[in-house]
mmCIF file of C-alpha atoms in Angstrom:
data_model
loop_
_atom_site.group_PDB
_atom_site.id
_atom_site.type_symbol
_atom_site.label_atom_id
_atom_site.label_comp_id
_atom_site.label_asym_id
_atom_site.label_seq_id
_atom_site.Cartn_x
_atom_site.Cartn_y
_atom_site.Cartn_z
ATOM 1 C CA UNK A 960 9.867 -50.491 3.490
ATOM 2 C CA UNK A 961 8.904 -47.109 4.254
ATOM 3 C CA UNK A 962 8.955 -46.036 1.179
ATOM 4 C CA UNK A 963 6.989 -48.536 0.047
ATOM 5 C CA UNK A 964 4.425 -48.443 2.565
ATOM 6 C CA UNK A 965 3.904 -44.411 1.755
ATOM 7 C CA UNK A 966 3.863 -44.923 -2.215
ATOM 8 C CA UNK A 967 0.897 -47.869 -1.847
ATOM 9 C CA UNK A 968 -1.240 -44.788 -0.115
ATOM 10 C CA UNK A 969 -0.259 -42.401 -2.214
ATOM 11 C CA UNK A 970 -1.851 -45.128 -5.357
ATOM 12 C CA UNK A 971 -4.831 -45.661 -3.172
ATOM 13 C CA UNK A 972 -5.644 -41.593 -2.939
ATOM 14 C CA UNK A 973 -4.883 -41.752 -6.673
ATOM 15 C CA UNK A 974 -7.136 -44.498 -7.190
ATOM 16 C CA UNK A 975 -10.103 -42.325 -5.087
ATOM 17 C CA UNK A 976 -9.351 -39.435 -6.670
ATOM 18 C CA UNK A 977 -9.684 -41.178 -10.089
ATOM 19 C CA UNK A 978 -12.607 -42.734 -9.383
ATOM 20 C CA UNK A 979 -14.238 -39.624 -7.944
ATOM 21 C CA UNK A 980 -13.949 -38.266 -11.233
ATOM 22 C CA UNK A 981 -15.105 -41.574 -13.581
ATOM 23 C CA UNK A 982 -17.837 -43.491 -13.205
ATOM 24 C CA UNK A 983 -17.723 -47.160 -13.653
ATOM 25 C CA UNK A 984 -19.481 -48.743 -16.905
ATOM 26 C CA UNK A 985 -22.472 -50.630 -15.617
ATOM 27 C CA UNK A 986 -24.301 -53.590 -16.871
ATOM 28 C CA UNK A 987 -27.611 -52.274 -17.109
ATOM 29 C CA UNK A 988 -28.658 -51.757 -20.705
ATOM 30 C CA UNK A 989 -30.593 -48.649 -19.379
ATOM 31 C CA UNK A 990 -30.254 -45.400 -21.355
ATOM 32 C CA UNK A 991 -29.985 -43.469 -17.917
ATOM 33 C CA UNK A 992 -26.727 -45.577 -17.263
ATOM 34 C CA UNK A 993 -25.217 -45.275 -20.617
ATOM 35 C CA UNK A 994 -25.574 -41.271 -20.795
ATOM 36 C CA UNK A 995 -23.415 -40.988 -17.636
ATOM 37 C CA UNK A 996 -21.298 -43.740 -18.592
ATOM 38 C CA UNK A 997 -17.571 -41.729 -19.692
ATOM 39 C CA UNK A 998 -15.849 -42.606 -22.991
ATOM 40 C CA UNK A 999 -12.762 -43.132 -21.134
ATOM 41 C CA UNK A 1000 -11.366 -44.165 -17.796
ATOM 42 C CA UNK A 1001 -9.050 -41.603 -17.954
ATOM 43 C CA UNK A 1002 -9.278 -38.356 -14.915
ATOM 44 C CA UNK A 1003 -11.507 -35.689 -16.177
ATOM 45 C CA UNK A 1004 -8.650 -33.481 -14.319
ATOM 46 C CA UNK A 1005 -5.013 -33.979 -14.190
ATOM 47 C CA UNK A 1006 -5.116 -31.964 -11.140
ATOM 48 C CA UNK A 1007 -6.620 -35.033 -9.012
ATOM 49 C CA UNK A 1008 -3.555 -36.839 -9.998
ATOM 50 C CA UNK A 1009 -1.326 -33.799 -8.279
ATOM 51 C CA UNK A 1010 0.563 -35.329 -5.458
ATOM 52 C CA UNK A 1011 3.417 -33.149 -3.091
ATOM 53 C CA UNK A 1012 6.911 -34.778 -3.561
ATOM 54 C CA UNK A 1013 7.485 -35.953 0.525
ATOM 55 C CA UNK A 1014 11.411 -36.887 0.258
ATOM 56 C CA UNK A 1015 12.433 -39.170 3.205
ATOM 57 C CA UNK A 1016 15.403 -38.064 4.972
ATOM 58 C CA UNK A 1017 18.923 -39.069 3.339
ATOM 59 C CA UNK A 1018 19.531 -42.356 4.944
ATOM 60 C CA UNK A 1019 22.496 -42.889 6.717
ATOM 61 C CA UNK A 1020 21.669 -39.419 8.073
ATOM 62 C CA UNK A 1021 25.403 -37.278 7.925
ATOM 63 C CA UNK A 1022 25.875 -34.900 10.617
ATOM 64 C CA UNK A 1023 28.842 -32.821 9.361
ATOM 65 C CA UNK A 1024 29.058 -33.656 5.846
ATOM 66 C CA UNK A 1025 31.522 -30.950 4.445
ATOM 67 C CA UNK A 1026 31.203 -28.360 2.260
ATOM 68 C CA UNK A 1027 33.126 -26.753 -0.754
ATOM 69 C CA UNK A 1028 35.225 -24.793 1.704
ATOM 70 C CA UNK A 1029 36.119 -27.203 4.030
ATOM 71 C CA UNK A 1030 37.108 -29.793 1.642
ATOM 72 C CA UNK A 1031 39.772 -29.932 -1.284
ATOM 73 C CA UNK A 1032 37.500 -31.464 -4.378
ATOM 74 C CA UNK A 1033 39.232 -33.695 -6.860
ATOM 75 C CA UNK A 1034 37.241 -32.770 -9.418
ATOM 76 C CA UNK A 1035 36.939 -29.651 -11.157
ATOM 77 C CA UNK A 1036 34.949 -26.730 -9.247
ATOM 78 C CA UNK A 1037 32.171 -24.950 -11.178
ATOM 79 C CA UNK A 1038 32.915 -21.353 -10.178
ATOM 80 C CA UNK A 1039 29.874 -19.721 -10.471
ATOM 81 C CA UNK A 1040 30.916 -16.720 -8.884
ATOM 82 C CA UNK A 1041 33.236 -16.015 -11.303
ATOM 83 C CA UNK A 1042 31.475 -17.058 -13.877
ATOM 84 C CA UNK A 1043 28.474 -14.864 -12.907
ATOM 85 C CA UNK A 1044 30.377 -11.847 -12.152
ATOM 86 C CA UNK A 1045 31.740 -12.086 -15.965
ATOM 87 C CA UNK A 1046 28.495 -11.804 -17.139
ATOM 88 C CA UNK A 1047 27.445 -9.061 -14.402
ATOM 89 C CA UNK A 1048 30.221 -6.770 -15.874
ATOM 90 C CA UNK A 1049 29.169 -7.574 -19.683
ATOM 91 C CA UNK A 1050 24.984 -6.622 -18.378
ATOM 92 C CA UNK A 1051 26.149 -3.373 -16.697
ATOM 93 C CA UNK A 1052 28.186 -2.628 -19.957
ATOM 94 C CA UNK A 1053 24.860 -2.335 -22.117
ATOM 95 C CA UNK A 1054 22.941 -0.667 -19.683
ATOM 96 C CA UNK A 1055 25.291 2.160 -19.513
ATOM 97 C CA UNK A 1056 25.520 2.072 -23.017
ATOM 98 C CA UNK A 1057 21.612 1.913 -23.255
ATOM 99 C CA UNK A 1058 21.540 5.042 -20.219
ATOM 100 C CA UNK A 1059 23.866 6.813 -23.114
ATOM 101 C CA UNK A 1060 21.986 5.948 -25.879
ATOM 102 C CA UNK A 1061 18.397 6.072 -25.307
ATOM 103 C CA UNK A 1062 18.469 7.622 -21.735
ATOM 104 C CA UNK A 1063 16.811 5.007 -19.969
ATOM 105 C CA UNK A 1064 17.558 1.868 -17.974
ATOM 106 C CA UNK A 1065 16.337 -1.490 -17.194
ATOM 107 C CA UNK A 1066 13.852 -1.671 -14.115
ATOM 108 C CA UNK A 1067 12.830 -4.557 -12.092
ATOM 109 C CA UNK A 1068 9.888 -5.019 -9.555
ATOM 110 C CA UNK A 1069 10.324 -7.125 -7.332
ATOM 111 C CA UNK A 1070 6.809 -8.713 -5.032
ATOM 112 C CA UNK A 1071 7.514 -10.101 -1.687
ATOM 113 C CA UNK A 1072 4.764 -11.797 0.523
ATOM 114 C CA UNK A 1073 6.586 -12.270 4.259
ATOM 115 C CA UNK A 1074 8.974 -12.566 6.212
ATOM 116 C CA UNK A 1075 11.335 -15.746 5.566
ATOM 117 C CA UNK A 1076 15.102 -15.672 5.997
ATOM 118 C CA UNK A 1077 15.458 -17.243 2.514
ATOM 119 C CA UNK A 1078 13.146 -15.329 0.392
ATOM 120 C CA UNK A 1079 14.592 -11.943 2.039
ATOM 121 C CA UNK A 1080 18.243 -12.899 1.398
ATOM 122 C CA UNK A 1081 17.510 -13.759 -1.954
ATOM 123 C CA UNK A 1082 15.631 -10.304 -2.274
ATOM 124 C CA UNK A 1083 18.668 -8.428 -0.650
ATOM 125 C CA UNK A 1084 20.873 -10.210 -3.146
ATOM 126 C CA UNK A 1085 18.927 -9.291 -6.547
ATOM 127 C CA UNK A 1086 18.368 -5.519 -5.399
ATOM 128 C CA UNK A 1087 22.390 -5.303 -4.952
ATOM 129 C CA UNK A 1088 23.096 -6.620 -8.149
ATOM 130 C CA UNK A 1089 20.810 -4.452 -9.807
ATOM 131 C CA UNK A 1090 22.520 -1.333 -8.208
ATOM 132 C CA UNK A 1091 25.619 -2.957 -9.130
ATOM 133 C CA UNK A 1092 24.880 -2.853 -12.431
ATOM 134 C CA UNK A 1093 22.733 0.197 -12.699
ATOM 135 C CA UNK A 1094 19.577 -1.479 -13.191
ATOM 136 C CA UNK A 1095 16.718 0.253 -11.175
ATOM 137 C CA UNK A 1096 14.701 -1.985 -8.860
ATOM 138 C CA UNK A 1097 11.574 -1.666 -6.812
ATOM 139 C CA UNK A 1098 10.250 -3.842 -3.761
ATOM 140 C CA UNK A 1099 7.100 -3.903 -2.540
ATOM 141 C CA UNK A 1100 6.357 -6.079 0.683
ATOM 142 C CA UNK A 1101 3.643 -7.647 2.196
ATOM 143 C CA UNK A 1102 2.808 -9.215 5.515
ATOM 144 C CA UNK A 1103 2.554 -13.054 5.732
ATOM 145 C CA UNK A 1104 -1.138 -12.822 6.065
ATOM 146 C CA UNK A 1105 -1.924 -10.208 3.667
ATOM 147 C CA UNK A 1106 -4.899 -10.369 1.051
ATOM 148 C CA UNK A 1107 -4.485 -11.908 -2.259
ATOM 149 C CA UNK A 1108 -6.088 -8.994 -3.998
ATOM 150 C CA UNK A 1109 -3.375 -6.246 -2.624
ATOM 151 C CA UNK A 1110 -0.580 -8.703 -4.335
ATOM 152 C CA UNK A 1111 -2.887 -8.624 -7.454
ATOM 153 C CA UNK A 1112 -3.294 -4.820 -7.435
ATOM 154 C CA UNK A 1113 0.729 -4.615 -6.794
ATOM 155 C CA UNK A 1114 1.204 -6.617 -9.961
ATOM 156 C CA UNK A 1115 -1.001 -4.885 -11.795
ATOM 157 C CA UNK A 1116 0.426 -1.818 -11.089
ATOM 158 C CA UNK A 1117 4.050 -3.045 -12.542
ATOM 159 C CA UNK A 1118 2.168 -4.319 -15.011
ATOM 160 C CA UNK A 1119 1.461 -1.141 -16.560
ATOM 161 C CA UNK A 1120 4.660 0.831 -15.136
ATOM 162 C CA UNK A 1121 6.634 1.496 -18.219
ATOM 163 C CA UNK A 1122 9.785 2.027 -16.323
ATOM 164 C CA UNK A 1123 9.911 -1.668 -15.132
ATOM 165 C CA UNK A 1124 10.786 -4.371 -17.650
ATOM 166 C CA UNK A 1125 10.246 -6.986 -15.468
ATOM 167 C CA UNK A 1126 8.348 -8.223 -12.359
ATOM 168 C CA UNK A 1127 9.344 -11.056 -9.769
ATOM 169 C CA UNK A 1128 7.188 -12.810 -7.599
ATOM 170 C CA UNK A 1129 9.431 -14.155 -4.822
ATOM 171 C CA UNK A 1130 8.445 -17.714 -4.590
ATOM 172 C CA UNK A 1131 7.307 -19.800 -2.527
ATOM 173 C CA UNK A 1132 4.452 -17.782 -1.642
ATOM 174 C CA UNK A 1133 2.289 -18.947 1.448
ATOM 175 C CA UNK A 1134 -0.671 -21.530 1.296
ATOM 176 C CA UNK A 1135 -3.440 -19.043 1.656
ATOM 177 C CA UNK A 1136 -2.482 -17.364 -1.699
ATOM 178 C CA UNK A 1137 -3.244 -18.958 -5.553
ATOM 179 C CA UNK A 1138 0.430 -18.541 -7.122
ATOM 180 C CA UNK A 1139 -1.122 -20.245 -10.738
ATOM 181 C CA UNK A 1140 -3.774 -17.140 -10.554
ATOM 182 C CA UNK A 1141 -1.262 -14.551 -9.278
ATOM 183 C CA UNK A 1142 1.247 -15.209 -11.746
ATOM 184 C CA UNK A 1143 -1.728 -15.376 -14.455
ATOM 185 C CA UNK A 1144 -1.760 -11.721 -13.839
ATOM 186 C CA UNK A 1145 1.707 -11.164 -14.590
ATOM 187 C CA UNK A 1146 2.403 -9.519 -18.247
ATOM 188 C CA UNK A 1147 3.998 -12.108 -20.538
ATOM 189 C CA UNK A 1148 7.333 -9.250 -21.611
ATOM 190 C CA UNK A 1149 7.670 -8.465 -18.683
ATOM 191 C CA UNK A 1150 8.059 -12.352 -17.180
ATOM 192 C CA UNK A 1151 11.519 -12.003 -16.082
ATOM 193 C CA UNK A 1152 11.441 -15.114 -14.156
ATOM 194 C CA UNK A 1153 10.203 -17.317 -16.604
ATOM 195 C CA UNK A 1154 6.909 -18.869 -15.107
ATOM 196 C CA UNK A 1155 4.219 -17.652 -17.234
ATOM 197 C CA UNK A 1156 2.176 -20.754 -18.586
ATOM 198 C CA UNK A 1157 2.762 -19.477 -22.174
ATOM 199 C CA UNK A 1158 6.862 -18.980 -21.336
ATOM 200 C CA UNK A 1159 7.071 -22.635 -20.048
ATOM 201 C CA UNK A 1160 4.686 -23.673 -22.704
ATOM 202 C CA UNK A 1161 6.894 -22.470 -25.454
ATOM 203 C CA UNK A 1162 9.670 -24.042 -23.768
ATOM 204 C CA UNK A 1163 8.436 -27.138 -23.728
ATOM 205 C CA UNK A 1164 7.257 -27.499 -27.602
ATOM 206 C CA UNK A 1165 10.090 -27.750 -30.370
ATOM 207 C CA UNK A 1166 10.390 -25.386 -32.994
ATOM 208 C CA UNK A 1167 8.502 -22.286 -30.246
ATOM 209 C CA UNK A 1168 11.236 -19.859 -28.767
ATOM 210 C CA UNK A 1169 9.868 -18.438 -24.979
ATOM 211 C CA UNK A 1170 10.079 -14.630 -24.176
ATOM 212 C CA UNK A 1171 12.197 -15.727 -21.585
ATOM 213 C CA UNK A 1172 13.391 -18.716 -19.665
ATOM 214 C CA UNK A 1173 13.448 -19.463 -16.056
ATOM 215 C CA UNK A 1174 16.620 -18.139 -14.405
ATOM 216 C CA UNK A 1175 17.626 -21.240 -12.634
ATOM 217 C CA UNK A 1176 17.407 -23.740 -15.347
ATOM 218 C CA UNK A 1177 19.326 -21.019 -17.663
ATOM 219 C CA UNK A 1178 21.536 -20.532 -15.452
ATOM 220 C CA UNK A 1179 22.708 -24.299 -14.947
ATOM 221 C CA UNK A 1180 22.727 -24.372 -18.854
ATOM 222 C CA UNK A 1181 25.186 -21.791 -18.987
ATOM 223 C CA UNK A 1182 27.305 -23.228 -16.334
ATOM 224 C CA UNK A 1183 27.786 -26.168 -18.842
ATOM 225 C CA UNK A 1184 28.496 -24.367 -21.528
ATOM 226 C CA UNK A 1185 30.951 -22.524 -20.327
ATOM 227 C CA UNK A 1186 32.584 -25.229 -18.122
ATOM 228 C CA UNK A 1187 32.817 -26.993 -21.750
ATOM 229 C CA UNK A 1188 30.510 -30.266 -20.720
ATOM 230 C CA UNK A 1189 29.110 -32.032 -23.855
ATOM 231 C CA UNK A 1190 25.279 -32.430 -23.489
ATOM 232 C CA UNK A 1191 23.857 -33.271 -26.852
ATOM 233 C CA UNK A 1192 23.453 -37.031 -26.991
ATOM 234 C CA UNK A 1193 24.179 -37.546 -22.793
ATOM 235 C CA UNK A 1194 22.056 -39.092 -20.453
ATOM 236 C CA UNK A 1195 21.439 -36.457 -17.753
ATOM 237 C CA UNK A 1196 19.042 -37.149 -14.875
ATOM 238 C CA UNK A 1197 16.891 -34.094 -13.215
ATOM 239 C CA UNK A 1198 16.376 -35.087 -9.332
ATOM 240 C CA UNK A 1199 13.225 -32.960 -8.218
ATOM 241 C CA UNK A 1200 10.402 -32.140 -10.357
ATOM 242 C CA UNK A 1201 9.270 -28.701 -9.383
ATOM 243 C CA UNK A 1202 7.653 -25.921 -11.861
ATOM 244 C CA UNK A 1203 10.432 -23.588 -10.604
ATOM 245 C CA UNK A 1204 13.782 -26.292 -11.307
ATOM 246 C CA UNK A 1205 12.745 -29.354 -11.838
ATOM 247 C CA UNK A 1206 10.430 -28.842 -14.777
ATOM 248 C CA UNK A 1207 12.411 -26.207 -16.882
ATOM 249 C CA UNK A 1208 15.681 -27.736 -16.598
ATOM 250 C CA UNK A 1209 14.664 -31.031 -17.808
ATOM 251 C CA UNK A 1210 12.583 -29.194 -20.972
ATOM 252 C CA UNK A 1211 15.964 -27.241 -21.513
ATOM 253 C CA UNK A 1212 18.114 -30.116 -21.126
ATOM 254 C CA UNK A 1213 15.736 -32.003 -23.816
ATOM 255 C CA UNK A 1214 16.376 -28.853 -26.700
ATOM 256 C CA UNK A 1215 20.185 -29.234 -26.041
ATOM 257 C CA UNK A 1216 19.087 -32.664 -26.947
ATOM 258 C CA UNK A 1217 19.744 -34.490 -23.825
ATOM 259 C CA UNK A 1218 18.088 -37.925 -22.872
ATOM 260 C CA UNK A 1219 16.913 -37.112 -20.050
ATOM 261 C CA UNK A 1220 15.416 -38.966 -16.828
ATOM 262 C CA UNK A 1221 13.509 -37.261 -13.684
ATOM 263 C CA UNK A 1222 13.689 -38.627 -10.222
ATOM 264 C CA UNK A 1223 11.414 -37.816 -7.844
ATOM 265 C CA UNK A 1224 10.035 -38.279 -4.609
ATOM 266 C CA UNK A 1225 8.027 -42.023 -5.577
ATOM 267 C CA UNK A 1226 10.733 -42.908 -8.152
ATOM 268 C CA UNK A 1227 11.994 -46.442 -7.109
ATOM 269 C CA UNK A 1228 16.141 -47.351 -7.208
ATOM 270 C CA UNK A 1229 16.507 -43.611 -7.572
ATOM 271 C CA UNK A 1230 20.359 -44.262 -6.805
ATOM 272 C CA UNK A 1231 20.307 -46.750 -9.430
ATOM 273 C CA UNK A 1232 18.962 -44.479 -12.281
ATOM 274 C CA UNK A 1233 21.189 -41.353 -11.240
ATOM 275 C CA UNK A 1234 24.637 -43.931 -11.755
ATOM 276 C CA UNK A 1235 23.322 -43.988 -15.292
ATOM 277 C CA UNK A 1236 23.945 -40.364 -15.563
ATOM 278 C CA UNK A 1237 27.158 -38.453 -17.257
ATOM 279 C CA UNK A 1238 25.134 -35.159 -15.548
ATOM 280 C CA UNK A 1239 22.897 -34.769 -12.995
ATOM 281 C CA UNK A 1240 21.376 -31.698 -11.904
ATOM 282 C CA UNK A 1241 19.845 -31.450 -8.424
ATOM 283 C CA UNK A 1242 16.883 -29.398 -7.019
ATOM 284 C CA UNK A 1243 14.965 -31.719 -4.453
ATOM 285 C CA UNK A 1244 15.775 -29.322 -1.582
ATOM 286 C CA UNK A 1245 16.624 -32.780 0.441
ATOM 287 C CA UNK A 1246 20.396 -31.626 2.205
ATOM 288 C CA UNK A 1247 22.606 -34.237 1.405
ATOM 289 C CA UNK A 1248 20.467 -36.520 -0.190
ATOM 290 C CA UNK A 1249 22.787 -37.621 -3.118
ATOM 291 C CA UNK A 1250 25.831 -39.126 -1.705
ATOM 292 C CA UNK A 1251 28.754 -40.775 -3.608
ATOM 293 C CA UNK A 1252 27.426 -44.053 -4.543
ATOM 294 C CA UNK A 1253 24.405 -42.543 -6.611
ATOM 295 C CA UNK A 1254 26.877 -41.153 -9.201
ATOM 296 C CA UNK A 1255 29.088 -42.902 -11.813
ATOM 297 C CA UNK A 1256 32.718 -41.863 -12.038
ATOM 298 C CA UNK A 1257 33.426 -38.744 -14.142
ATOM 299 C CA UNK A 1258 29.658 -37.500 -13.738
ATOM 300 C CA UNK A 1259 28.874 -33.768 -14.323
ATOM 301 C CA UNK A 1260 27.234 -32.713 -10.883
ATOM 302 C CA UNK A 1261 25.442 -29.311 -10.646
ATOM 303 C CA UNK A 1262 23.496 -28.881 -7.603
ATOM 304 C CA UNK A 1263 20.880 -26.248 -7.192
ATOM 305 C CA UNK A 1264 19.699 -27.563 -3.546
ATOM 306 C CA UNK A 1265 20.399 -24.544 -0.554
ATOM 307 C CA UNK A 1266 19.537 -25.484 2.840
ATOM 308 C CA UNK A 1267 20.247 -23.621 5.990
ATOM 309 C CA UNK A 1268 22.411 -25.761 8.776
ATOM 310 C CA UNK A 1269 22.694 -23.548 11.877
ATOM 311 C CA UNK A 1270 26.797 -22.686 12.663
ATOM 312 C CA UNK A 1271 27.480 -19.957 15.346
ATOM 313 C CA UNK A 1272 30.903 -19.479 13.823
ATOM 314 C CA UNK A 1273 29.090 -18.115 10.375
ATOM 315 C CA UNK A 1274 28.568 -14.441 10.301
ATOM 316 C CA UNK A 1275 24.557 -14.925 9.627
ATOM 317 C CA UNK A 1276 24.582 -18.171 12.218
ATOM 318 C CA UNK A 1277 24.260 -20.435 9.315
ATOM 319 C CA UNK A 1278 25.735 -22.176 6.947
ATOM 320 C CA UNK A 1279 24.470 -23.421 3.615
ATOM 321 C CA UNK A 1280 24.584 -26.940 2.126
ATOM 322 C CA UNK A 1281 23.039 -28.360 -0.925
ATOM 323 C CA UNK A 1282 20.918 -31.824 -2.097
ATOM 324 C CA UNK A 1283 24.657 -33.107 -2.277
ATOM 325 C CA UNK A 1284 27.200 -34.559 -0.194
ATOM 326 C CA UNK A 1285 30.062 -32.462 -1.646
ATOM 327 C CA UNK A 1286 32.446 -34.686 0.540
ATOM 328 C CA UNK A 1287 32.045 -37.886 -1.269
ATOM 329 C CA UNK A 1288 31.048 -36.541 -4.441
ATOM 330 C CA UNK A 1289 33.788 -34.681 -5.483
ATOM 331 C CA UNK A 1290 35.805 -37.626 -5.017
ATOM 332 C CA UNK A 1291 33.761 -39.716 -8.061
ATOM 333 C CA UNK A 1292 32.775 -36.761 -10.189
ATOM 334 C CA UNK A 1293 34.621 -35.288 -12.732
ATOM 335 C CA UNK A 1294 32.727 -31.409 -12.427
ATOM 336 C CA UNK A 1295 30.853 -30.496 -9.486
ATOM 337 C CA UNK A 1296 29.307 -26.428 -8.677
ATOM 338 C CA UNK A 1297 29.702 -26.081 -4.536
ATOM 339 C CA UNK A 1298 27.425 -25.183 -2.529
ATOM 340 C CA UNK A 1299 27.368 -21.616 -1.942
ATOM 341 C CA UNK A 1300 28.947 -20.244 -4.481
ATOM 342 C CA UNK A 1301 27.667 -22.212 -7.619
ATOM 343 C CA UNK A 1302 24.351 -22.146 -8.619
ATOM 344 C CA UNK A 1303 23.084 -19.402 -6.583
ATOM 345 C CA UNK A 1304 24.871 -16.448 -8.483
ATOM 346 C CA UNK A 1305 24.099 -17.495 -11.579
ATOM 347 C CA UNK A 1306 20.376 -17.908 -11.022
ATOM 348 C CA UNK A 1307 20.632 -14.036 -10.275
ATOM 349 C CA UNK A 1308 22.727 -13.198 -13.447
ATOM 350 C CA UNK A 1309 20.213 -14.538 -15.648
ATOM 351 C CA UNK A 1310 17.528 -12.684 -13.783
ATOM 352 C CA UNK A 1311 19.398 -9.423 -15.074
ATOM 353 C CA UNK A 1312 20.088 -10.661 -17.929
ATOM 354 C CA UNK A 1313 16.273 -11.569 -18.720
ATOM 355 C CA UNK A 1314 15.548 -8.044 -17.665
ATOM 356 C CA UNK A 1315 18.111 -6.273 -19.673
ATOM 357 C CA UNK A 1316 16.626 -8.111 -22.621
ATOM 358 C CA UNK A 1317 12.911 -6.873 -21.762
ATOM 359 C CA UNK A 1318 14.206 -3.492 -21.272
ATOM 360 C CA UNK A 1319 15.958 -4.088 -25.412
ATOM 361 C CA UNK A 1320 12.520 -4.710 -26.563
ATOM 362 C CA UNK A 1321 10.703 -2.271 -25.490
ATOM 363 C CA UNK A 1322 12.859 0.387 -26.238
ATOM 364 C CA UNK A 1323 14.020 -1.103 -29.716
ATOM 365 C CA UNK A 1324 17.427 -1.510 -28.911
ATOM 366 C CA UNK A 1325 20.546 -3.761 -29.624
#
C-alpha cells in the first residue's frame, strides 16, 4: 500500500509537470487561442518527466543476512578476483611492451570532489592497480564545497595533457555541481569511463561502435563470457536504471541480443518479473533487496550493489554487502558473483583496460 500510495504522487507531479509544459486545446475559435494551442500533448522536455528512483526498504528487513564468506554457495561462484587479476597481468604485459616499444605508457587522471569513504576507497583502489601495472596515474582533489569552475579548469587541463589517455570523474559528485555539464567537458578519447553522451549514444544505436564502454556494464559482460553463460536469445532483467549501471548494461545486454526487462523503483510485481529471468544483473544500491523468491531456479545472478554494514571485527569497521541476499540466493541460482569480491574488481580492470586502449590510439600502436 505504500508503494502504491507514493507511485499515485509521483503520477500527479508528472501530471503538473506535463501540464506546465502543454497547454490545453480550448474551445474558442479565436486565432489568439489556436497560435498557443501545441500540436501535441506530448512534454516539450523529457526532463519534467525525470523522477529519483526512492527504493523502499527490503521487506522482511534481514539483520544478518550472510555474505559470500560466511556461507558455502551451492551454486557456482563468479570469481572476479581471479578473473580480474588474469586480465591485470595480460594489461601490464602490453604496457611494458608499449614502455619498450614506443617509450611511453598509459596515464590516467583521476577528479575527485570530497571526502566520502566510498569514492576514496574506490580512488585508492584504481591508483594501486595502475602502479601495479605500470600505468601512470594522477589525482587531483577537491573539497566538498569547492567551485564548479576549478573541476572544469582541472578537466580541462587533462584534457589537453598528452601524457594522460584518460580522465575519471569519481561519481557521484555532490548536488551543488552539474555532472551532465562537467562531463560535457570531458574529451570524447580520452572517456575512459564511458559516460560521454556520444559514448552511450553509440552504444545504444545498432550498427555504431563507442570509443569506449562504461566499465561496470563491461565488466559484468565479461564475467559472462568467461563464466560460459549463454546470453543471446535469454531473458535477462536489469534491476536499477541508473546512467552509470543501469542504463549501459541493459543497452549491452540488448547487442549480445538479450531480451531484456528493467525494474525499477515504480515497477509493480518487481519479484514477479525478475522469476522470469535466466540472468539478472543488479545495481539498485538497495542491500539485500533481492531475496530468494524473486529468482527462478538455475538463474545467472551478478550483483553490482556495495553497501557498507558497520562490523568492528572488519579491519576498516565495515563490511560490504550487495542488492542481494547471497544466503538464499545461492541456494536457487545456478551462478552467482559475491559480494566483495565479484563485481568490484572487474569494474576496475576494464577501467585499465579502456585506458590502455586510449593510450594504443594515440600512439598508433597494437
Amino acid at each position: 500500500m505504500m508503494i502504491v500510495r507514493r507511485t499515485s504522487v509521483f503520477i500527479n507531479i508528472i501530471g503538473q509537470r506535463v501540464n506546465n509544459n502543454c497547454f490545453t486545446t480550448s474551445s474558442s475559435s479565436s486565432s489568439s487561442s489556436i497560435s498557443s494551442s501545441p500540436i501535441l500533448k506530448f512534454p516539450s522536455s523529457l526532463l519534467s518527466l525525470d523522477l529519483p528512483d526512492i527504493w523502499p526498504p527490503s521487506s522482511p528487513p534481514i539483520k544478518n543476512c550472510c555474505t559470500a564468506k560466511d556461507h558455502p554457495s551451492s551454486a557456482l561462484v563468479i570469481d572476479g578476483k581471479l578473473i580480474a587479476d588474469e586480465i591485470r597481468f595480460r594489461i601490464a604485459e602490453q604496457v611494458r611492451r608499449m614502455k619498450d616499444y614506443v617509450g611511453k605508457v598509459p596515464g590516467l587522471a583521476v577528479i575527485l570532489v570530497g571526502d566520502r569513504r566510498d569514492s576514496l576507497t574506490y580512488v585508492r583502489n584504481k591508483v594501486r592497480a595502475c602502479e601495479d601495472a605500470g600505468i601512470k596515474s594522477l589525482v587531483t582533489q577537491f573539497p566538498q564545497d569547492c567551485k564548479q569552475d576549478d573541476v572544469i579548469h582541472a578537466l580541462s587541463t587533462f584534457n589537453e595533457d598528452p601524457s594522460i589517455h584518460g580522465i575519471l570523474v569519481q561519481l557521484p559528485l555532490p548536488q551543488h555541481l552539474d555532472e551532465g555539464k562537467i562531463l560535457n567537458v570531458l574529451k570524447l578519447e580520452k572517456d575512459v569511463d564511458g559516460f560521454h553522451p556520444l559514448n552511450m549514444g553509440n552504444l545504444a544505436m545498432r550498427g555504431r561502435q563507442p570509443l569506449f564502454i562504461p566499465c561496470t556494464p563491461k565488466g559484468c559482460i565479461e564475467l559472462l563470457i568467461r563464466s560460459s553463460v549463454e546470453i543471446m536469445g535469454k531473458n535477462a532483467v536489469v534491476i536499477g536504471r541508473s546512467n552509470i549501471v543501469g542504463l549501459p548494461i541493459s543497452l549491452l545486454l540488448q547487442r549480445y541480443h538479450a531480451t531484456v526487462t528493467i525494474i525499477h523503483a515504480f515497477t509493480k510485481n518487481p519479484e514477479q518479473i525478475a522469476r522470469e529471468a535466466d540472468i539478472i544483473v543488479t545495481a539498485a544500491g538497495v542491500p539485500n533487496l533481492v531475496r530468494g523468491n524473486w529468482l527462478k531456479p538455475g538463474a545467472v545472478v551478478i550483483d553490482v550493489g556495495t553497501f557498507p554494514v558497520e562490523d568492528p571485527s572488519c579491519e576498516n569497521g565495515y563490511r560490504l554487502i550487495g542488492d542481494v541476499c547471497y544466503e538464499e540466493a545461492s541456494k536457487v541460482a545456478s551462478a552467482i558473483t559475491p559480494v566483495p569480491g565479484g563485481v568490484g574488481p572487474m569494474t576496475i580492470s576494464m577501467l585499465l583496460s579502456n585506458t590502455l586502449d586510449s593510450a594504443k590510439r594515440a600512439y598508433d600502436f597494437t
